[in-house]
mmCIF file of C-alpha atoms in Angstrom:
data_model
loop_
_atom_site.group_PDB
_atom_site.id
_atom_site.type_symbol
_atom_site.label_atom_id
_atom_site.label_comp_id
_atom_site.label_asym_id
_atom_site.label_seq_id
_atom_site.Cartn_x
_atom_site.Cartn_y
_atom_site.Cartn_z
ATOM 1 C CA MET A 1 219.646 34.288 180.067
ATOM 2 C CA ALA A 2 219.262 36.238 176.806
ATOM 3 C CA LYS A 3 216.303 38.518 176.504
ATOM 4 C CA THR A 4 214.976 37.013 173.318
ATOM 5 C CA HIS A 5 211.765 39.107 173.538
ATOM 6 C CA LEU A 6 213.658 42.369 173.057
ATOM 7 C CA LEU A 7 213.803 43.816 169.514
ATOM 8 C CA GLY A 8 217.278 45.356 169.812
ATOM 9 C CA PRO A 9 219.467 42.222 169.757
ATOM 10 C CA TRP A 10 217.520 40.897 166.837
ATOM 11 C CA ILE A 11 218.009 44.034 164.792
ATOM 12 C CA ARG A 12 221.750 43.923 165.519
ATOM 13 C CA ARG A 13 221.973 40.361 164.259
ATOM 14 C CA PHE A 14 219.744 41.163 161.286
ATOM 15 C CA LEU A 15 221.880 44.169 160.094
ATOM 16 C CA LEU A 16 225.360 42.979 160.995
ATOM 17 C CA GLU A 17 225.130 39.213 160.483
ATOM 18 C CA TYR A 18 222.174 38.147 158.307
ATOM 19 C CA VAL A 19 222.171 40.987 155.768
ATOM 20 C CA VAL A 20 225.946 41.216 155.406
ATOM 21 C CA ASN A 21 227.309 37.753 155.978
ATOM 22 C CA GLU A 22 224.525 35.239 155.399
ATOM 23 C CA ARG A 23 222.794 36.914 152.489
ATOM 24 C CA ASN A 24 225.632 39.110 151.142
ATOM 25 C CA LEU A 25 223.100 41.651 149.945
ATOM 26 C CA ALA A 26 224.154 44.692 147.858
ATOM 27 C CA ARG A 27 225.438 47.651 149.783
ATOM 28 C CA ASN A 28 222.466 49.748 148.692
ATOM 29 C CA THR A 29 220.055 47.122 150.011
ATOM 30 C CA GLN A 30 221.954 47.154 153.331
ATOM 31 C CA LEU A 31 221.631 50.898 153.604
ATOM 32 C CA SER A 32 217.929 50.712 152.660
ATOM 33 C CA TYR A 33 217.212 48.222 155.460
ATOM 34 C CA ARG A 34 219.207 50.340 157.924
ATOM 35 C CA ASP A 35 217.426 53.536 156.950
ATOM 36 C CA THR A 36 214.022 51.879 157.270
ATOM 37 C CA LEU A 37 214.802 50.848 160.844
ATOM 38 C CA ARG A 38 216.247 54.270 161.646
ATOM 39 C CA LEU A 39 212.851 55.729 160.771
ATOM 40 C CA LEU A 40 210.682 52.925 162.250
ATOM 41 C CA LEU A 41 212.176 52.566 165.700
ATOM 42 C CA PRO A 42 211.839 56.230 166.861
ATOM 43 C CA PHE A 43 208.302 56.223 165.475
ATOM 44 C CA VAL A 44 207.361 53.063 167.437
ATOM 45 C CA SER A 45 209.131 54.274 170.599
ATOM 46 C CA GLU A 46 207.227 57.598 170.572
ATOM 47 C CA ALA A 47 203.926 55.990 169.765
ATOM 48 C CA ILE A 48 203.987 53.524 172.673
ATOM 49 C CA ARG A 49 206.114 55.726 175.012
ATOM 50 C CA GLN A 50 208.769 53.056 175.427
ATOM 51 C CA PRO A 51 212.570 53.562 175.388
ATOM 52 C CA LEU A 52 214.302 52.338 172.223
ATOM 53 C CA ASP A 53 216.431 49.763 174.027
ATOM 54 C CA GLN A 54 213.312 48.298 175.805
ATOM 55 C CA LEU A 55 211.167 47.737 172.718
ATOM 56 C CA ALA A 56 209.840 44.159 172.546
ATOM 57 C CA ILE A 57 209.197 42.217 169.360
ATOM 58 C CA ASP A 58 205.425 41.906 170.015
ATOM 59 C CA GLN A 59 205.192 45.715 170.412
ATOM 60 C CA LEU A 60 205.964 46.029 166.733
ATOM 61 C CA SER A 61 202.393 45.214 165.945
ATOM 62 C CA PRO A 62 200.660 45.256 162.449
ATOM 63 C CA PRO A 63 198.476 48.314 163.352
ATOM 64 C CA LEU A 64 201.570 50.236 164.445
ATOM 65 C CA VAL A 65 203.427 49.318 161.241
ATOM 66 C CA GLN A 66 200.458 50.477 159.180
ATOM 67 C CA GLN A 67 200.472 53.758 161.069
ATOM 68 C CA PHE A 68 204.196 54.098 160.257
ATOM 69 C CA LEU A 69 203.537 53.485 156.545
ATOM 70 C CA GLY A 70 200.779 56.091 156.599
ATOM 71 C CA HIS A 71 203.229 58.470 158.330
ATOM 72 C CA LEU A 72 205.708 57.984 155.552
ATOM 73 C CA GLU A 73 203.209 58.891 152.852
ATOM 74 C CA GLN A 74 201.272 61.703 154.617
ATOM 75 C CA GLN A 75 203.819 63.451 156.915
ATOM 76 C CA ARG A 76 207.112 62.715 155.110
ATOM 77 C CA GLY A 77 205.651 62.938 151.627
ATOM 78 C CA CYS A 78 207.091 59.626 150.426
ATOM 79 C CA THR A 79 205.806 57.966 147.213
ATOM 80 C CA VAL A 80 204.043 54.602 147.201
ATOM 81 C CA ALA A 81 207.205 53.026 145.745
ATOM 82 C CA THR A 82 209.241 54.227 148.758
ATOM 83 C CA ARG A 83 206.499 53.042 151.128
ATOM 84 C CA ASN A 84 206.701 49.589 149.517
ATOM 85 C CA VAL A 85 210.500 49.545 149.910
ATOM 86 C CA ARG A 86 210.220 50.298 153.639
ATOM 87 C CA LEU A 87 207.604 47.580 154.011
ATOM 88 C CA ALA A 88 209.804 45.045 152.259
ATOM 89 C CA ALA A 89 212.566 45.736 154.800
ATOM 90 C CA ILE A 90 210.117 45.177 157.671
ATOM 91 C CA HIS A 91 208.975 41.942 156.082
ATOM 92 C CA ALA A 92 212.542 40.778 155.835
ATOM 93 C CA LEU A 93 213.222 41.551 159.528
ATOM 94 C CA ALA A 94 210.071 39.705 160.566
ATOM 95 C CA ARG A 95 211.007 36.660 158.465
ATOM 96 C CA PHE A 96 214.502 36.586 160.014
ATOM 97 C CA ILE A 97 213.247 36.748 163.506
ATOM 98 C CA ALA A 98 210.617 34.011 162.881
ATOM 99 C CA LEU A 99 213.281 31.771 161.314
ATOM 100 C CA HIS A 100 215.355 31.852 164.489
ATOM 101 C CA SER A 101 212.599 32.181 167.046
ATOM 102 C CA PRO A 102 209.612 29.856 166.313
ATOM 103 C CA GLU A 103 207.447 31.418 168.999
ATOM 104 C CA HIS A 104 207.249 34.502 166.740
ATOM 105 C CA VAL A 105 206.039 32.723 163.679
ATOM 106 C CA ALA A 106 202.458 33.903 164.197
ATOM 107 C CA TRP A 107 203.664 37.483 164.758
ATOM 108 C CA CYS A 108 205.652 37.271 161.565
ATOM 109 C CA GLY A 109 202.606 36.037 159.615
ATOM 110 C CA GLU A 110 200.536 38.956 160.816
ATOM 111 C CA LEU A 111 203.236 41.500 159.784
ATOM 112 C CA ARG A 112 203.801 39.837 156.406
ATOM 113 C CA ALA A 113 200.063 39.975 155.754
ATOM 114 C CA ILE A 114 200.356 43.766 155.365
ATOM 115 C CA PRO A 115 200.106 44.148 151.577
ATOM 116 C CA PHE A 116 202.163 46.217 149.257
ATOM 117 C CA LYS A 117 200.373 49.019 147.469
ATOM 118 C CA LYS A 118 199.995 48.778 143.669
ATOM 119 C CA THR A 119 201.959 51.519 141.958
ATOM 120 C CA ALA A 120 201.432 53.088 138.552
ATOM 121 C CA SER A 121 204.686 53.161 136.598
ATOM 122 C CA SER A 122 205.210 56.505 134.876
ATOM 123 C CA PRO A 123 206.151 56.333 131.200
ATOM 124 C CA LEU A 124 209.811 56.942 130.424
ATOM 125 C CA ALA A 125 210.730 59.923 128.269
ATOM 126 C CA TYR A 126 212.407 59.142 124.948
ATOM 127 C CA LEU A 127 214.862 60.979 122.757
ATOM 128 C CA ASP A 128 215.058 61.071 119.010
ATOM 129 C CA LYS A 129 218.360 61.172 117.055
ATOM 130 C CA ALA A 130 218.416 64.981 116.778
ATOM 131 C CA GLU A 131 217.916 65.337 120.507
ATOM 132 C CA MET A 132 220.638 62.821 121.349
ATOM 133 C CA ASP A 133 223.048 64.654 118.997
ATOM 134 C CA ALA A 134 222.074 67.988 120.608
ATOM 135 C CA LEU A 135 223.026 66.681 124.068
ATOM 136 C CA LEU A 136 226.420 65.523 122.841
ATOM 137 C CA GLU A 137 227.109 68.835 121.156
ATOM 138 C CA ALA A 138 226.068 70.983 124.154
ATOM 139 C CA PRO A 139 229.263 70.726 126.361
ATOM 140 C CA HIS A 140 232.156 73.102 125.621
ATOM 141 C CA ARG A 141 234.942 70.616 124.989
ATOM 142 C CA GLN A 142 237.677 73.314 125.161
ATOM 143 C CA THR A 143 237.335 73.333 128.963
ATOM 144 C CA ALA A 144 238.277 70.506 131.302
ATOM 145 C CA GLN A 145 234.751 70.232 132.688
ATOM 146 C CA GLY A 146 233.144 70.460 129.262
ATOM 147 C CA LEU A 147 235.369 67.615 127.985
ATOM 148 C CA ARG A 148 234.516 65.522 131.017
ATOM 149 C CA ASP A 149 230.771 66.215 130.378
ATOM 150 C CA TYR A 150 230.961 65.262 126.804
ATOM 151 C CA VAL A 151 232.959 62.007 127.350
ATOM 152 C CA LEU A 152 230.600 60.950 130.144
ATOM 153 C CA LEU A 153 227.499 61.533 128.010
ATOM 154 C CA LEU A 154 229.098 59.651 125.137
ATOM 155 C CA PHE A 155 229.994 56.840 127.591
ATOM 156 C CA LEU A 156 226.347 56.581 128.770
ATOM 157 C CA TYR A 157 225.149 56.709 125.175
ATOM 158 C CA ASN A 158 227.598 53.989 124.063
ATOM 159 C CA THR A 159 227.261 51.517 126.965
ATOM 160 C CA GLY A 160 223.668 52.122 128.238
ATOM 161 C CA ALA A 161 225.196 52.104 131.778
ATOM 162 C CA ARG A 162 223.243 53.196 134.741
ATOM 163 C CA ALA A 163 224.435 56.361 136.455
ATOM 164 C CA SER A 164 225.632 54.295 139.451
ATOM 165 C CA GLU A 165 227.515 51.974 137.163
ATOM 166 C CA ALA A 166 229.319 54.791 135.266
ATOM 167 C CA ALA A 167 230.147 56.509 138.618
ATOM 168 C CA GLN A 168 232.075 53.559 139.953
ATOM 169 C CA VAL A 169 234.123 52.740 136.744
ATOM 170 C CA THR A 170 237.900 52.826 137.573
ATOM 171 C CA MET A 171 240.890 52.768 135.311
ATOM 172 C CA ALA A 172 241.310 49.029 135.939
ATOM 173 C CA ASP A 173 237.882 48.467 134.406
ATOM 174 C CA LEU A 174 238.890 50.091 131.086
ATOM 175 C CA SER A 175 240.625 48.332 128.233
ATOM 176 C CA LEU A 176 241.280 50.787 125.394
ATOM 177 C CA THR A 177 243.357 48.374 123.322
ATOM 178 C CA SER A 178 241.722 46.953 120.216
ATOM 179 C CA PRO A 179 238.906 46.061 120.659
ATOM 180 C CA PRO A 180 238.171 48.537 123.466
ATOM 181 C CA SER A 181 235.767 47.543 126.207
ATOM 182 C CA VAL A 182 234.739 48.389 129.769
ATOM 183 C CA ARG A 183 233.812 46.279 132.822
ATOM 184 C CA LEU A 184 230.547 47.351 134.466
ATOM 185 C CA VAL A 185 229.225 46.184 137.843
ATOM 186 C CA GLY A 186 225.448 46.430 137.988
ATOM 187 C CA LYS A 187 222.656 45.580 140.336
ATOM 188 C CA GLY A 188 223.330 42.650 142.588
ATOM 189 C CA ASN A 189 227.065 42.916 141.833
ATOM 190 C CA ARG A 190 226.432 41.393 138.423
ATOM 191 C CA VAL A 191 229.401 42.041 136.071
ATOM 192 C CA ARG A 192 229.173 42.558 132.324
ATOM 193 C CA HIS A 193 231.777 43.579 129.713
ATOM 194 C CA CYS A 194 230.586 46.137 127.212
ATOM 195 C CA PRO A 195 232.363 47.005 123.946
ATOM 196 C CA LEU A 196 233.299 50.584 123.386
ATOM 197 C CA TRP A 197 233.113 52.408 120.026
ATOM 198 C CA MET A 198 236.450 53.671 118.750
ATOM 199 C CA LYS A 199 235.043 57.175 119.062
ATOM 200 C CA THR A 200 234.412 56.619 122.781
ATOM 201 C CA ALA A 201 237.875 55.078 123.350
ATOM 202 C CA GLN A 202 239.598 57.955 121.566
ATOM 203 C CA SER A 203 237.567 60.526 123.603
ATOM 204 C CA LEU A 204 238.430 58.837 126.862
ATOM 205 C CA THR A 205 242.217 58.870 126.178
ATOM 206 C CA PRO A 206 242.941 62.576 126.933
ATOM 207 C CA LEU A 207 240.600 62.518 129.947
ATOM 208 C CA ILE A 208 242.355 59.661 131.785
ATOM 209 C CA MET A 209 246.065 60.494 131.085
ATOM 210 C CA ASN A 210 248.513 59.730 133.914
ATOM 211 C CA ARG A 211 246.014 58.050 136.231
ATOM 212 C CA ALA A 212 246.592 55.012 138.405
ATOM 213 C CA ARG A 213 244.570 51.866 137.856
ATOM 214 C CA SER A 214 242.682 52.396 141.129
ATOM 215 C CA GLU A 215 241.553 55.905 140.231
ATOM 216 C CA PRO A 216 237.985 56.631 138.956
ATOM 217 C CA VAL A 217 237.489 57.412 135.276
ATOM 218 C CA PHE A 218 234.959 60.188 135.935
ATOM 219 C CA ARG A 219 235.671 62.842 138.556
ATOM 220 C CA ASN A 220 233.930 65.965 139.719
ATOM 221 C CA ARG A 221 235.382 69.516 139.975
ATOM 222 C CA ARG A 222 237.125 68.715 143.273
ATOM 223 C CA GLN A 223 238.821 65.718 141.540
ATOM 224 C CA GLN A 224 236.877 63.287 143.666
ATOM 225 C CA PRO A 225 234.838 60.360 142.227
ATOM 226 C CA ILE A 226 231.610 61.631 140.652
ATOM 227 C CA THR A 227 228.397 60.349 142.195
ATOM 228 C CA ARG A 228 225.166 59.235 140.481
ATOM 229 C CA PHE A 229 223.625 62.425 141.722
ATOM 230 C CA GLY A 230 226.408 64.387 140.060
ATOM 231 C CA ILE A 231 225.775 62.554 136.840
ATOM 232 C CA ARG A 232 222.089 63.350 137.066
ATOM 233 C CA ALA A 233 222.818 67.061 137.598
ATOM 234 C CA LEU A 234 225.215 66.944 134.641
ATOM 235 C CA VAL A 235 222.499 65.543 132.355
ATOM 236 C CA GLN A 236 219.947 68.099 133.549
ATOM 237 C CA ARG A 237 222.418 70.893 133.020
ATOM 238 C CA THR A 238 223.235 69.691 129.510
ATOM 239 C CA VAL A 239 219.537 69.333 128.687
ATOM 240 C CA ALA A 240 219.000 72.994 129.795
ATOM 241 C CA THR A 241 221.800 74.153 127.480
ATOM 242 C CA ALA A 242 220.699 71.970 124.533
ATOM 243 C CA SER A 243 217.040 73.022 124.828
ATOM 244 C CA GLN A 244 218.016 76.565 123.877
ATOM 245 C CA HIS A 245 218.715 75.301 120.346
ATOM 246 C CA LEU A 246 216.257 72.415 120.320
ATOM 247 C CA PRO A 247 212.947 73.459 121.946
ATOM 248 C CA SER A 248 211.514 69.903 121.905
ATOM 249 C CA LEU A 249 213.833 69.080 124.855
ATOM 250 C CA ARG A 250 212.046 71.582 127.092
ATOM 251 C CA ASP A 251 208.935 69.362 127.329
ATOM 252 C CA LYS A 252 210.856 66.172 128.192
ATOM 253 C CA LEU A 253 212.014 64.987 131.624
ATOM 254 C CA VAL A 254 215.460 63.656 130.652
ATOM 255 C CA SER A 255 217.579 61.650 133.099
ATOM 256 C CA PRO A 256 220.563 59.338 132.790
ATOM 257 C CA HIS A 257 218.108 56.483 132.557
ATOM 258 C CA THR A 258 216.534 58.182 129.513
ATOM 259 C CA ILE A 259 219.856 57.862 127.742
ATOM 260 C CA ARG A 260 220.143 54.263 128.879
ATOM 261 C CA HIS A 261 216.848 53.514 127.142
ATOM 262 C CA TYR A 262 217.615 55.594 123.976
ATOM 263 C CA LEU A 263 218.538 52.580 121.834
ATOM 264 C CA PRO A 264 215.474 50.447 122.771
ATOM 265 C CA PHE A 265 213.145 53.351 122.136
ATOM 266 C CA LEU A 266 214.794 54.028 118.759
ATOM 267 C CA THR A 267 214.514 50.361 117.840
ATOM 268 C CA MET A 268 210.921 49.899 118.962
ATOM 269 C CA SER A 269 209.904 52.998 117.090
ATOM 270 C CA GLY A 270 210.894 51.273 113.861
ATOM 271 C CA HIS A 271 213.722 53.608 112.987
ATOM 272 C CA VAL A 272 216.718 51.230 113.478
ATOM 273 C CA LYS A 273 218.468 52.624 110.445
ATOM 274 C CA LYS A 274 219.021 55.915 112.320
ATOM 275 C CA SER A 275 221.343 54.079 114.657
ATOM 276 C CA ALA A 276 223.755 52.871 111.884
ATOM 277 C CA ASP A 277 226.180 55.705 112.639
ATOM 278 C CA MET A 278 226.819 54.200 116.081
ATOM 279 C CA PHE A 279 228.343 51.118 114.645
ATOM 280 C CA GLY A 280 229.563 52.177 111.230
ATOM 281 C CA ASN A 281 230.309 49.024 109.211
ATOM 282 C CA GLN A 282 231.779 47.168 112.252
ATOM 283 C CA ARG A 283 230.432 43.667 112.440
ATOM 284 C CA SER A 284 232.780 42.314 115.077
ATOM 285 C CA ARG A 285 231.809 39.682 117.575
ATOM 286 C CA HIS A 286 232.080 42.307 120.295
ATOM 287 C CA ALA A 287 229.593 44.619 118.660
ATOM 288 C CA LYS A 288 227.296 41.648 117.964
ATOM 289 C CA SER A 289 227.415 40.430 121.538
ATOM 290 C CA HIS A 290 226.910 43.992 122.840
ATOM 291 C CA TRP A 291 223.812 44.556 120.746
ATOM 292 C CA ILE A 292 222.227 41.225 121.522
ATOM 293 C CA THR A 293 222.990 41.570 125.253
ATOM 294 C CA ARG A 294 221.395 44.998 125.546
ATOM 295 C CA HIS A 295 218.507 44.373 123.184
ATOM 296 C CA SER A 296 217.586 40.709 122.974
ATOM 297 C CA PHE A 297 214.316 41.567 121.261
ATOM 298 C CA LEU A 298 216.277 42.649 118.157
ATOM 299 C CA GLY A 299 217.421 39.666 116.066
ATOM 300 C CA TYR A 300 220.936 39.442 114.674
ATOM 301 C CA ARG A 301 219.610 39.823 111.152
ATOM 302 C CA GLN A 302 218.253 43.233 112.015
ATOM 303 C CA PHE A 303 221.554 44.062 113.669
ATOM 304 C CA ARG A 304 223.407 43.201 110.485
ATOM 305 C CA LYS A 305 221.059 45.384 108.431
ATOM 306 C CA LEU A 306 221.507 48.175 110.956
ATOM 307 C CA SER A 307 225.318 47.959 110.982
ATOM 308 C CA SER A 308 225.550 47.816 107.159
ATOM 309 C CA GLY A 309 223.191 50.791 106.793
ATOM 310 C CA SER A 310 221.025 48.886 104.316
#
């Protein structure tokens, strides 16, 4: 007879069957759930002095979970946002167990009654046109790494891609024929096709010569696929270089996400005409759809004014 009161078999089903097969959650969500349990289980085992493989479902009590959340913030120095992510994973596990084991519905309700903490979202830094230009001019394009840095910054500027999206772009995702575009896979495996400016397509050409369709577009110094952490380090390195010529950058915390939000900030500041150089006089359907997709708050009339420079 199966020991349905033990926590171990339920965790195995949760991670290997429910999360992967039944829900088909994104890989990062799967890893987040796994990492939460990797922290939670040793904490519970030590707190109640019980071997990991003998932990029972009811021993994962609400007071113990609250102690674990406090441990994350106080001992591990986690932010409130991280604490909430860990709690969401615990809620998901409790919901899964209650769904398949009705006798644990009350236990699930008690765990899910643990509230999320309210977080204060920090304001995002913004860039003006001169600062964006300074970032693009900072890399030394005569070197292979400098060329890679410039093209990657231009790609982020053009597409508004997240660092993780840019890191996983392969040759098969690129189409440099007229009109050029790129296929991006975002959160939740949502796919979108983003037009590329001719300047971006022309800059990409020397970087990707003689590569197979399965190879990544952006690689690190060891010729391996660059990671989102590598892209973040690249942006920080470029900001440090550009700030020597433009001191205003020293007071700003610039990340790849700052570049992603450059166009919305520029538009909401009322200086849409400054963006005209991005489009030139192109009024193609691709540019139109790209602009409306990324910035639905900007009407097409404003887009036409922007693109014509009027």
